[in-house]
GROMACS .gro file of C-alpha atoms in nm:
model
  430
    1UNK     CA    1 -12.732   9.704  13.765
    2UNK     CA    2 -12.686   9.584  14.114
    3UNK     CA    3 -12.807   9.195  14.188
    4UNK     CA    4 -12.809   8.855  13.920
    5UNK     CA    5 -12.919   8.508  14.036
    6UNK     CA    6 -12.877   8.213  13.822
    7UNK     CA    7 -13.046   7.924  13.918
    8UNK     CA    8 -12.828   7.623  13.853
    9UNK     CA    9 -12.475   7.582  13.940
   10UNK     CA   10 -12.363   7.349  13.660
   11UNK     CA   11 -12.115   7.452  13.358
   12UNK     CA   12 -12.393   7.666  13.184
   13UNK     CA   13 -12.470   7.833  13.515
   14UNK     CA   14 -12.116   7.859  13.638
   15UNK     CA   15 -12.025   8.027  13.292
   16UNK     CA   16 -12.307   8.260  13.299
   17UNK     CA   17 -12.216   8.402  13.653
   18UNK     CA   18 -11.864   8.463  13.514
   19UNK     CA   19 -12.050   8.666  13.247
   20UNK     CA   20 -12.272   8.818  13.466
   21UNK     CA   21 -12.013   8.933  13.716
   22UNK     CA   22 -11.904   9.194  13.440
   23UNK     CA   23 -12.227   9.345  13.434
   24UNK     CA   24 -12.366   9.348  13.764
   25UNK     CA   25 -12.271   9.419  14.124
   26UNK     CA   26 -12.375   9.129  14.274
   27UNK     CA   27 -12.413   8.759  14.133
   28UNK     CA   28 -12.567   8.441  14.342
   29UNK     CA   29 -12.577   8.162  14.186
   30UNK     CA   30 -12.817   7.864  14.365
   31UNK     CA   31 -12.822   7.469  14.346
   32UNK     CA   32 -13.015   7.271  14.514
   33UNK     CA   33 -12.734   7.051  14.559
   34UNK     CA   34 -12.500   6.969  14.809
   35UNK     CA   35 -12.180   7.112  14.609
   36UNK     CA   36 -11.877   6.928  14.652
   37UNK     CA   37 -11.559   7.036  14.812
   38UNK     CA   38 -11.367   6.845  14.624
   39UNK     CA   39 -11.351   6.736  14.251
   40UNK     CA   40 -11.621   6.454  14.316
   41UNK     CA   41 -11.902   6.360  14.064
   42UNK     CA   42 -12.234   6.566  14.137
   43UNK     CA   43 -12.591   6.414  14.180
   44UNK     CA   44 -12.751   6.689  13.955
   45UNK     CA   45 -12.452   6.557  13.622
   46UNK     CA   46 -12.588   6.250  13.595
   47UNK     CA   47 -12.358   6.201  13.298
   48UNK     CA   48 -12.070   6.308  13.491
   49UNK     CA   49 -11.925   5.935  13.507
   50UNK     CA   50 -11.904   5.904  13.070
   51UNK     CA   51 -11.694   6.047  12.842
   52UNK     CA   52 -11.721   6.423  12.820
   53UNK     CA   53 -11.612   6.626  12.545
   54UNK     CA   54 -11.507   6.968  12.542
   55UNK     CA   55 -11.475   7.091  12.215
   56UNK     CA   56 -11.198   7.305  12.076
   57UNK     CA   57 -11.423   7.612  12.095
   58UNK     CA   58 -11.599   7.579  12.392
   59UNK     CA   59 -11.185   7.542  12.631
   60UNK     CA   60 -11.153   7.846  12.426
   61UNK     CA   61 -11.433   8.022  12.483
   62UNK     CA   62 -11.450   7.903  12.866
   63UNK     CA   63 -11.044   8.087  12.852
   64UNK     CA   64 -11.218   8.427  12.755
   65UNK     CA   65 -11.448   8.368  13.040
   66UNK     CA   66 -11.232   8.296  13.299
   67UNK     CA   67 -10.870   8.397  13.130
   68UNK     CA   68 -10.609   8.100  13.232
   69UNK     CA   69 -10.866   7.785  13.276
   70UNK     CA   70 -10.705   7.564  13.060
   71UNK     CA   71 -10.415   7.599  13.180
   72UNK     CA   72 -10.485   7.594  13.564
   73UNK     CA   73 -10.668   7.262  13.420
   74UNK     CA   74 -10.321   7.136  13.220
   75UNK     CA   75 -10.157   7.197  13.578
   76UNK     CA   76 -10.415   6.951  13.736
   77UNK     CA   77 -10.347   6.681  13.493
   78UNK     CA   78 -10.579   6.775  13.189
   79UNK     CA   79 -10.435   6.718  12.845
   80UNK     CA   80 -10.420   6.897  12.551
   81UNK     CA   81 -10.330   6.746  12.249
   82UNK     CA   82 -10.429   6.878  11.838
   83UNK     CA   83 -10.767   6.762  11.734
   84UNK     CA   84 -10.657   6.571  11.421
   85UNK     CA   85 -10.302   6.517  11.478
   86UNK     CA   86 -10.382   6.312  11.833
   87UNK     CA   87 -10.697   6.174  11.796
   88UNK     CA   88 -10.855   5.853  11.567
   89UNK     CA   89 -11.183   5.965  11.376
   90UNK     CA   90 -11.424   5.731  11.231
   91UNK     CA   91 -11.688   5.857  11.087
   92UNK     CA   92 -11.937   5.617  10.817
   93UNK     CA   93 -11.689   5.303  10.881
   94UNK     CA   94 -11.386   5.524  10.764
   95UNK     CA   95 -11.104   5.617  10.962
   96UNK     CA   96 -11.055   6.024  10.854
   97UNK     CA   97 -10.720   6.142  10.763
   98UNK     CA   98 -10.427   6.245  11.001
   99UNK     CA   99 -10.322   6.562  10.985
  100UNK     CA  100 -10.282   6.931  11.167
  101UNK     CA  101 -10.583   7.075  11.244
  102UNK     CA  102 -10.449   7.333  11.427
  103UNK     CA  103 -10.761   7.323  11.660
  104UNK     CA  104 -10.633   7.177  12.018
  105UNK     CA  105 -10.791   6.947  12.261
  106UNK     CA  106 -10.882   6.992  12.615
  107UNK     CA  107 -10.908   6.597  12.767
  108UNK     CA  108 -11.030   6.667  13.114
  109UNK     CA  109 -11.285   6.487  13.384
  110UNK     CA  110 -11.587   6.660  13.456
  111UNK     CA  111 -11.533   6.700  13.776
  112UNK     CA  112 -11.211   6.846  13.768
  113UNK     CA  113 -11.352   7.092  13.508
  114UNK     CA  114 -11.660   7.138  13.718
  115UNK     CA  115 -11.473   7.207  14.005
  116UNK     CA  116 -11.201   7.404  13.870
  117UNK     CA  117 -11.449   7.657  13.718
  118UNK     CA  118 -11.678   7.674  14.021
  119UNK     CA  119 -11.309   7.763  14.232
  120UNK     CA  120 -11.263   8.003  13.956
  121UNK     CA  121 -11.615   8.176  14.012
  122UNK     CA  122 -11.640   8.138  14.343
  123UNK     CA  123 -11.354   8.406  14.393
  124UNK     CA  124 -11.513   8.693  14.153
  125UNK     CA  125 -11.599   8.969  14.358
  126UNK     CA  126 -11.938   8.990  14.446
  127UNK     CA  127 -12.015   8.610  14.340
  128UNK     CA  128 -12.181   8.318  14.555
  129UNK     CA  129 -12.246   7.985  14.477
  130UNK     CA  130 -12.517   7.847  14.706
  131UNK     CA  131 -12.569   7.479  14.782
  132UNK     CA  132 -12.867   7.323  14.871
  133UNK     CA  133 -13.109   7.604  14.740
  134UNK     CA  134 -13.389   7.462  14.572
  135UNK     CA  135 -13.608   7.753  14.361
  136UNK     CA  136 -13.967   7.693  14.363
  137UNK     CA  137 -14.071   7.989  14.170
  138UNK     CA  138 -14.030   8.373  14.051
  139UNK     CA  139 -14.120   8.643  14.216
  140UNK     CA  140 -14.315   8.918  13.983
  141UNK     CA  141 -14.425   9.261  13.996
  142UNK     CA  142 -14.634   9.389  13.680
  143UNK     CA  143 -14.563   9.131  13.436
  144UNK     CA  144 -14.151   9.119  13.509
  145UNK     CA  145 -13.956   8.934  13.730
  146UNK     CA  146 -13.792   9.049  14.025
  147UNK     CA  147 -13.619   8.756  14.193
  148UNK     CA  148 -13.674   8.405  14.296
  149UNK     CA  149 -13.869   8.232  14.592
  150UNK     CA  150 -13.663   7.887  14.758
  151UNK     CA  151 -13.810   7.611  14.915
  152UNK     CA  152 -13.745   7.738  15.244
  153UNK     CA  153 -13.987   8.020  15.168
  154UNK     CA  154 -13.643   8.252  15.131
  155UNK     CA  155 -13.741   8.531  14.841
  156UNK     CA  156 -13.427   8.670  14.665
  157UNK     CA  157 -13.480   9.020  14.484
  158UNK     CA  158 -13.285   9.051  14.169
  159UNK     CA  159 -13.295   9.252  13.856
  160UNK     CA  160 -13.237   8.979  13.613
  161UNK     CA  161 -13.301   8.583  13.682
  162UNK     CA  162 -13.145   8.343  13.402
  163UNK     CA  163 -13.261   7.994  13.441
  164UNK     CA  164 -12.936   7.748  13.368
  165UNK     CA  165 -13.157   7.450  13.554
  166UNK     CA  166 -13.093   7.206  13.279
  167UNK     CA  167 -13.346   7.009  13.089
  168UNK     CA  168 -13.577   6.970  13.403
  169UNK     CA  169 -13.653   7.355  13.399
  170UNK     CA  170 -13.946   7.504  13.533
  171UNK     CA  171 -13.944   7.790  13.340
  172UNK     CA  172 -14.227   7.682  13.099
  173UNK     CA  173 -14.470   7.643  13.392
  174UNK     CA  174 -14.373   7.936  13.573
  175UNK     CA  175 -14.472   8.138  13.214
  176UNK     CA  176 -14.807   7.958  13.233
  177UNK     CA  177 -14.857   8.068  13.591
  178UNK     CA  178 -14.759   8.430  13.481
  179UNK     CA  179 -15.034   8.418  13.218
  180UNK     CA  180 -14.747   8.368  12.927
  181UNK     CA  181 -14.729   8.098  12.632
  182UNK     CA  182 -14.421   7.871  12.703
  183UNK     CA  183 -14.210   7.780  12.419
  184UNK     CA  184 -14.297   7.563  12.170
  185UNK     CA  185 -14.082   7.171  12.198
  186UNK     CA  186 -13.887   7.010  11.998
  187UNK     CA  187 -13.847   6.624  12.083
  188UNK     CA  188 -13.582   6.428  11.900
  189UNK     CA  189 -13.682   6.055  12.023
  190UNK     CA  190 -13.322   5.881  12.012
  191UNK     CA  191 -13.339   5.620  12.341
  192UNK     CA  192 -12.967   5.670  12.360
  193UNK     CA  193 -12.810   5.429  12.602
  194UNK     CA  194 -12.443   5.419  12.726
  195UNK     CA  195 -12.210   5.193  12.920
  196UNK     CA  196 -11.913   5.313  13.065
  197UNK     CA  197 -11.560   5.206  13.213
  198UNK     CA  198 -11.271   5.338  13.331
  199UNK     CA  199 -10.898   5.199  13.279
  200UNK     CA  200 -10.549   5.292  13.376
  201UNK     CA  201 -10.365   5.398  13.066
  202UNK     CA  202 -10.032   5.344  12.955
  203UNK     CA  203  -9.827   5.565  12.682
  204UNK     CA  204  -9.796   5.250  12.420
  205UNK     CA  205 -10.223   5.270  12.430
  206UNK     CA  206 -10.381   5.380  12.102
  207UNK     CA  207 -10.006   5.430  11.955
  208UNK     CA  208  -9.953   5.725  12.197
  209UNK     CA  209 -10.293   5.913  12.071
  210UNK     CA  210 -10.487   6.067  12.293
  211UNK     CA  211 -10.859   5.999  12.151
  212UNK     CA  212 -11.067   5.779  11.944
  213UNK     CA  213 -11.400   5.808  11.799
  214UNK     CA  214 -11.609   5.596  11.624
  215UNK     CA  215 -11.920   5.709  11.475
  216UNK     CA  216 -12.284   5.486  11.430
  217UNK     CA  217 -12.377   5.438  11.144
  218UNK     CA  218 -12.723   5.332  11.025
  219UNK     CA  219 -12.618   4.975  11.002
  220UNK     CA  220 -12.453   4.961  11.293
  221UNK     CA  221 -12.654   5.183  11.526
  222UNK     CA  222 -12.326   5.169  11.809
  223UNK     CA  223 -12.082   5.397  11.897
  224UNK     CA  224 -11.781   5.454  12.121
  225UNK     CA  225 -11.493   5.663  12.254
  226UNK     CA  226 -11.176   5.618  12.446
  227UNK     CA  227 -11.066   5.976  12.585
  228UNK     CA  228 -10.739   6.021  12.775
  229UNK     CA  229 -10.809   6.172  13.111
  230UNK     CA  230 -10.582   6.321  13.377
  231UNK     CA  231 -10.423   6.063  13.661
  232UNK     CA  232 -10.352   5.820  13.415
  233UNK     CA  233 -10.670   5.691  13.294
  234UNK     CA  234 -10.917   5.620  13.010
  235UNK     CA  235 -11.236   5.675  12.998
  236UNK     CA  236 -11.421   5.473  12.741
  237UNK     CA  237 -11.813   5.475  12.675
  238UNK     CA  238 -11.982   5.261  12.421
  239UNK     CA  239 -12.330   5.382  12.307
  240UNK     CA  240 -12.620   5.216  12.121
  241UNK     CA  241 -12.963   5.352  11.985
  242UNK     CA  242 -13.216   5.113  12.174
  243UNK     CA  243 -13.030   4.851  12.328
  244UNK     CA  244 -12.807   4.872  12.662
  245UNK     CA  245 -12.420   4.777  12.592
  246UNK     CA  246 -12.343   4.549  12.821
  247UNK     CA  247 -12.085   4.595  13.154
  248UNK     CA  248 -11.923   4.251  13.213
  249UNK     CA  249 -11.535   4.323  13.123
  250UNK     CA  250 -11.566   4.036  12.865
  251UNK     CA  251 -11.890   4.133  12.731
  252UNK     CA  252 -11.795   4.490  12.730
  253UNK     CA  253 -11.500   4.382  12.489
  254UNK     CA  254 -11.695   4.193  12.295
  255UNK     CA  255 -11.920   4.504  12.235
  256UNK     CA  256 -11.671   4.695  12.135
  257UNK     CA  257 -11.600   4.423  11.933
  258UNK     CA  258 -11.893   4.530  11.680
  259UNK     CA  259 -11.814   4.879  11.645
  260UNK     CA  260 -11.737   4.983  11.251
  261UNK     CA  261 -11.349   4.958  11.378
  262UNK     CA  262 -11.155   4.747  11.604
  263UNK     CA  263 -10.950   5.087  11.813
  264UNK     CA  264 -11.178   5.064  12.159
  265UNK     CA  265 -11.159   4.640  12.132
  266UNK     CA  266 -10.800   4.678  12.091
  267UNK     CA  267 -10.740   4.935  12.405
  268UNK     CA  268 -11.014   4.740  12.616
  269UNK     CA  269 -10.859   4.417  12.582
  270UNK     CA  270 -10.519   4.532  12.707
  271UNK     CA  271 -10.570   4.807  12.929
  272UNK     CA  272 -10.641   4.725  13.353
  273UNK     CA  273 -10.999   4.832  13.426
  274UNK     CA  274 -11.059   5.087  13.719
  275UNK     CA  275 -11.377   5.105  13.924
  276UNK     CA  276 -11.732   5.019  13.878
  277UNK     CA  277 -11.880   5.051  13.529
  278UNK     CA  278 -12.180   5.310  13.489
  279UNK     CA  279 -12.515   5.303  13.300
  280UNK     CA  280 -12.680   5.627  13.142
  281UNK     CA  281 -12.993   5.680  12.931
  282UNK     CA  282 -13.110   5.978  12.702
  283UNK     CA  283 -13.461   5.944  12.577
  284UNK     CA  284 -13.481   6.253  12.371
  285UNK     CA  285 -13.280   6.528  12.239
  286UNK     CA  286 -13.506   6.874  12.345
  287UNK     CA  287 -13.563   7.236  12.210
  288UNK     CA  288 -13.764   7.504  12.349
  289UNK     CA  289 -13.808   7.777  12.114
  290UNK     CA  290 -13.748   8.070  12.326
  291UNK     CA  291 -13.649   8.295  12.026
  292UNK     CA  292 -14.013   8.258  11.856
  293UNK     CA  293 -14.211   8.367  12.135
  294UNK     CA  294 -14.400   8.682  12.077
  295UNK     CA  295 -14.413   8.807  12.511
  296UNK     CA  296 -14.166   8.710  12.726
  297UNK     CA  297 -14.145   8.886  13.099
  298UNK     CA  298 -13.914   9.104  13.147
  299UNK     CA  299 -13.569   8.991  13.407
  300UNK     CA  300 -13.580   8.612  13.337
  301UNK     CA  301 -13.317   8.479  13.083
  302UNK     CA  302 -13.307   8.102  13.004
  303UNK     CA  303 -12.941   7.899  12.921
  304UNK     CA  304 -12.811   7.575  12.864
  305UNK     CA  305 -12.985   7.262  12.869
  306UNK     CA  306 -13.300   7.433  12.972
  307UNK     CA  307 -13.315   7.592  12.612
  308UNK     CA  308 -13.141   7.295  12.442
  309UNK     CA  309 -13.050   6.931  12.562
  310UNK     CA  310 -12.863   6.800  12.253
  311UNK     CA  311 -12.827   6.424  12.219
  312UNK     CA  312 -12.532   6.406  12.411
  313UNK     CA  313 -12.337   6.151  12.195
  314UNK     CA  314 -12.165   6.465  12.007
  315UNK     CA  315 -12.032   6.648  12.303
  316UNK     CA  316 -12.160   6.964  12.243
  317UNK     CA  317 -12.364   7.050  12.543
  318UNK     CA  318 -12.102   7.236  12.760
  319UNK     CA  319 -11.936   7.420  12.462
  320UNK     CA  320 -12.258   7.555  12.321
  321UNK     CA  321 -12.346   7.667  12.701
  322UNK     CA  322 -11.987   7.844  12.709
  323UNK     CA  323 -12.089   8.064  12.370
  324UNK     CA  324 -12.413   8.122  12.540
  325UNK     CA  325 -12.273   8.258  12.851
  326UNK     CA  326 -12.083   8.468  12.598
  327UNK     CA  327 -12.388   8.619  12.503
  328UNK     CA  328 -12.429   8.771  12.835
  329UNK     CA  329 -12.145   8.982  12.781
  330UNK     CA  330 -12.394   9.154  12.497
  331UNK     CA  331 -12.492   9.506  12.606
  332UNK     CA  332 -12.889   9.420  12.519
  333UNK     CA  333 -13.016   9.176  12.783
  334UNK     CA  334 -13.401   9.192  12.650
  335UNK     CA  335 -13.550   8.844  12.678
  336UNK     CA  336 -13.616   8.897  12.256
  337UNK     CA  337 -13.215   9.018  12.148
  338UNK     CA  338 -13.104   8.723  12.415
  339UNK     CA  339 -13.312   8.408  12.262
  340UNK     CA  340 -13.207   8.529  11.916
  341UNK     CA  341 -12.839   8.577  11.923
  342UNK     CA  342 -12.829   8.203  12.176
  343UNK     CA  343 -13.103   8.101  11.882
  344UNK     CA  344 -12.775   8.153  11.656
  345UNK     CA  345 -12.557   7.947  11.867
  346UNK     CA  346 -12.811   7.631  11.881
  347UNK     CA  347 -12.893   7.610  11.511
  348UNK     CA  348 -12.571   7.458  11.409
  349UNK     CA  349 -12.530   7.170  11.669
  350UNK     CA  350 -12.874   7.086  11.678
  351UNK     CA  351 -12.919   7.019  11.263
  352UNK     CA  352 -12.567   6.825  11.294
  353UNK     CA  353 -12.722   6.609  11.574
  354UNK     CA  354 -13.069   6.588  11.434
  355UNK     CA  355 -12.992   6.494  11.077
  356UNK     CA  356 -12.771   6.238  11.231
  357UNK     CA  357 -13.004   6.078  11.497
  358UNK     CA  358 -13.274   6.089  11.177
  359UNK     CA  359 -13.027   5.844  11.024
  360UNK     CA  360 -13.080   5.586  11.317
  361UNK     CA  361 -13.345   5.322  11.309
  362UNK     CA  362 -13.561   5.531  11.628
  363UNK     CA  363 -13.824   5.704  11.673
  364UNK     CA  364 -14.108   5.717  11.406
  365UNK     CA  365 -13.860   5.653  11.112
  366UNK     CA  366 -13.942   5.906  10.905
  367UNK     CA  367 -13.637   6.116  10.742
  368UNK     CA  368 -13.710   6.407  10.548
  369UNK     CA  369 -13.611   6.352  10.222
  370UNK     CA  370 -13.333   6.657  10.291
  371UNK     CA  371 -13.206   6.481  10.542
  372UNK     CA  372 -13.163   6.158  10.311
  373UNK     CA  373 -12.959   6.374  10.014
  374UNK     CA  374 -12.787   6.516  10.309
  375UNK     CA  375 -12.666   6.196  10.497
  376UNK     CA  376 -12.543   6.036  10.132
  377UNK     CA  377 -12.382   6.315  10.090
  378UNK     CA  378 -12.160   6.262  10.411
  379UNK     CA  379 -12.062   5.984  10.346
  380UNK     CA  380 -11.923   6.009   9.996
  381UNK     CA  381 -11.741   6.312  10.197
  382UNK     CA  382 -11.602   6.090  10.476
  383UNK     CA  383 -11.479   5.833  10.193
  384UNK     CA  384 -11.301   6.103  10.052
  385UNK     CA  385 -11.186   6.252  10.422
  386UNK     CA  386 -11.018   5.888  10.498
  387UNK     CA  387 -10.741   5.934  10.230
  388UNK     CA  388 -10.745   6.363  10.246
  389UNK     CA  389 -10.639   6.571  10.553
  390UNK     CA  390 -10.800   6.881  10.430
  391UNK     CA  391 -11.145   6.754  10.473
  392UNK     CA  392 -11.095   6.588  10.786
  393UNK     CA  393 -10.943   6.921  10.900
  394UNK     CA  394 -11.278   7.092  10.777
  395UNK     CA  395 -11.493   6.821  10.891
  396UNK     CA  396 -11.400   6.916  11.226
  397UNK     CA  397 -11.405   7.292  11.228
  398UNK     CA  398 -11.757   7.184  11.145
  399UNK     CA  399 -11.802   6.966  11.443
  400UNK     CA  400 -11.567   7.205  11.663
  401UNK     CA  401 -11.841   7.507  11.609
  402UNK     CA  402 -11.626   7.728  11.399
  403UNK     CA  403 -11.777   7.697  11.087
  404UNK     CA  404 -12.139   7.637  10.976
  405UNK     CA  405 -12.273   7.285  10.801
  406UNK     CA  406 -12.293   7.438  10.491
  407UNK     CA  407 -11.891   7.488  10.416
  408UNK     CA  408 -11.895   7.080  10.360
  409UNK     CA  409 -12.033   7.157  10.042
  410UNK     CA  410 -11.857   7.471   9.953
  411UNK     CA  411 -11.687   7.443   9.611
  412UNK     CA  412 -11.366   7.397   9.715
  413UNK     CA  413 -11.465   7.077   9.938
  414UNK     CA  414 -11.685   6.964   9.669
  415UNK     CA  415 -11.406   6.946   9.421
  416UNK     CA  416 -11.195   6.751   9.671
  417UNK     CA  417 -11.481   6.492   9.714
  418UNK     CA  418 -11.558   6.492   9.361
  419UNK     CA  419 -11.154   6.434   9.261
  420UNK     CA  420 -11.099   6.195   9.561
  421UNK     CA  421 -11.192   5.838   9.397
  422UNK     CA  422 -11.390   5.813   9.695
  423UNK     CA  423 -11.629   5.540   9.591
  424UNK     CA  424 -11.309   5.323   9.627
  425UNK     CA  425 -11.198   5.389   9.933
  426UNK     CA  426 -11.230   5.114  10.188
  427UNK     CA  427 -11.351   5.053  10.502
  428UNK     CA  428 -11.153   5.062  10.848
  429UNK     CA  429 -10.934   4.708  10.845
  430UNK     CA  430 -10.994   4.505  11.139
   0.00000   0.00000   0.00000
């Protein structure tokens, strides 16, 4: 096959050309921003400026993409650190248990990810990355598409087209205008807010560790994280379901302050803030569901937040576009093999976010009753994970995207829960 474009030159599009590249002659990849030259935040990531995480599998799958990433990223100042070993979990109001995961870390910026993988795919043969190219539509012949028309009236030809636009994708009108169904939506209403600073870090911080989480809860519908970043810093967002955290240093603290544990009040109050704090809003977690159409034209792939924009609390967004990307590497391209086998990916992140965000006091307030059994489930499991390291460890192959929901309740983890006494285990201490 000789010619790919991918429209979108975030992570999910960036990965997908490095897929693509294997499989075709020719790959350009378009944005209709101005790229920049240097590791700077981008207009199209609004999120760029809060915490990002990159889960253990997604560095790992991004390393089988583009071999040596993490550490060309380690060499620029990203950190790696274990999961469990480095790293403060609170998860129901209970701090999980320390131990060795043996699933590592990758604490990096987005923009010195972003721009480290764009460097990276910028120098495959036979790969461009095109700023300021704006696609306004598909080009078509017999029901398939055959490239991509720009704003400035520019056609491309290409055999395949894979849409990696993000959650603004224009893919479902461009199927209406070709006389297709689009996919049926999924809207999670969640009216996530965050508020986010940045502080210079010392190595007496956090007792040396390198991260710390602290899970809402549906009493208190907050949330925060402190991640170590390269150049010294911290970056540390605080999120709430419906409300806006405040920015003022002191109110910030005090925020902070009514989190289910004290970790982020401790490091705000003694760390030097850097910079201007940063606002960001999430309305609604979204699925299109590609995989159950019945038609789809052939030569147009979709990717990434343009399939699924996951409440972006959890961090999965730019692993689960990594294991997508993956899928290009699939001998069967067809539109119907592609949805299913991405379909495969999506499942487990989306019911871990959406039984969670069903747990917090927005949208309609209806939880299926599943969901309820589900959710008190958890958190007789994360009393029992605060005094055993085994669970925590599986816990977080769970939330890590190595294994499915289910192995929470496999008999061996029920046992543990059932043995642990954990309906006497306390809360974090102040």
């Amino acid at each position: 096959m000789d010619h790919a474009v991918v429209i979108g030159a975030s992570i999910a599009g960036l990965l997908s050309a490095a897929a693509l590249h294997r499989r075709f002659a020719q790959v350009t990849v378009l944005d209709r921003d101005a790229l920049p030259a240097v590791d700077a935040h981008r207009r199209g990531a609004g999120q760029s400026r809060h915490a990002h995480g990159l889960l253990a599998r997604g560095s790992e799958t991004m390393d089988e993409l583009l071999p040596g990433l993490s550490a060309e990223l380690v060499a620029q100042g990203a950190i790696r650190g274990d999961l469990q070993d480095r790293a403060r979990h609170v998860h129901a109001g209970r701090r999980l248990a320390r131990g060795h995961s043996g699933l590592t870390g990758l604490l990096v910026s987005r923009p010195l990810l972003e721009g480290q993988v764009r460097r990276r795919v910028s120098a495959l043969p036979g790969v461009r990355v095109l700023a300021e190219r704006t696609v306004t539509g598909l080009l078509t012949r017999a029901g398939s598409v055959t490239g991509v028309r720009l704003a400035s009236g520019e056609a491309i030809p290409a055999d395949l087209v894979v849409d990696a636009s993000g959650r603004g994708s224009r893919t479902p009108f461009w199927l209406g205008e070709l006389g297709c169904r689009p996919p049926r939506e999924e809207r999670v209403a969640i009216d996530l807010r965050y508020a986010t600073r940045e502080f210079r870090r010392r190595d007496d911080h956090l007792a040396g560790d390198l991260v710390a989480v602290v899970a809402p809860t549906p009493e208190v519908p907050r949330a925060g994280v402190a991640l170590a970043l390269e150049d010294e810093r911290w970056v540390v967002t605080l999120a709430a379901y419906g409300e806006d955290p405040p920015f003022a240093p002191a109110d910030f603290a005090a925020y902070a302050a009514t989190l289910t544990a004290p970790d982020l009040h401790h490091l705000i109050t003694a760390a030097e803030p850097l910079g201007e704090p940063r606002a960001y809003h999430t309305p609604a977690a979204i699925r299109r569901r590609y995989e159950r159409l019945t038609s789809f034209p052939g030569g147009l792939l979709v990717t990434g937040d343009a399939v699924c924009a996951f409440n972006p609390l959890y961090g999965q967004g730019m692993t689960v576009a990594a294991m997508e990307a993956r899928a290009l590497l699939d001998p069967d391209l067809g539109a119907a093999a592609f949805f299913r086998r991405i379909a495969a990916v999506v499942d487990t992140p989306w019911e871990l976010t959406v039984g969670a965000d069903l747990r917090m006091p927005v949208g309609d307030g209806r939880m299926p009753a599943k969901a309820r059994l589900i959710g008190a489930y958890l958190d007789r499991y994360h009393a029992a994970a605060a005094h055993d390291a085994e669970l925590t460890r599986r816990f977080l192959r769970v939330t890590n995207l190595y294994d499915p929901p289910q192995s929470l309740m496999s008999p061996p983890a029920l046992l543990r829960v059932l043995r642990s006494g954990a309906q006497r285990a306390v809360p974090v201490p102040a």
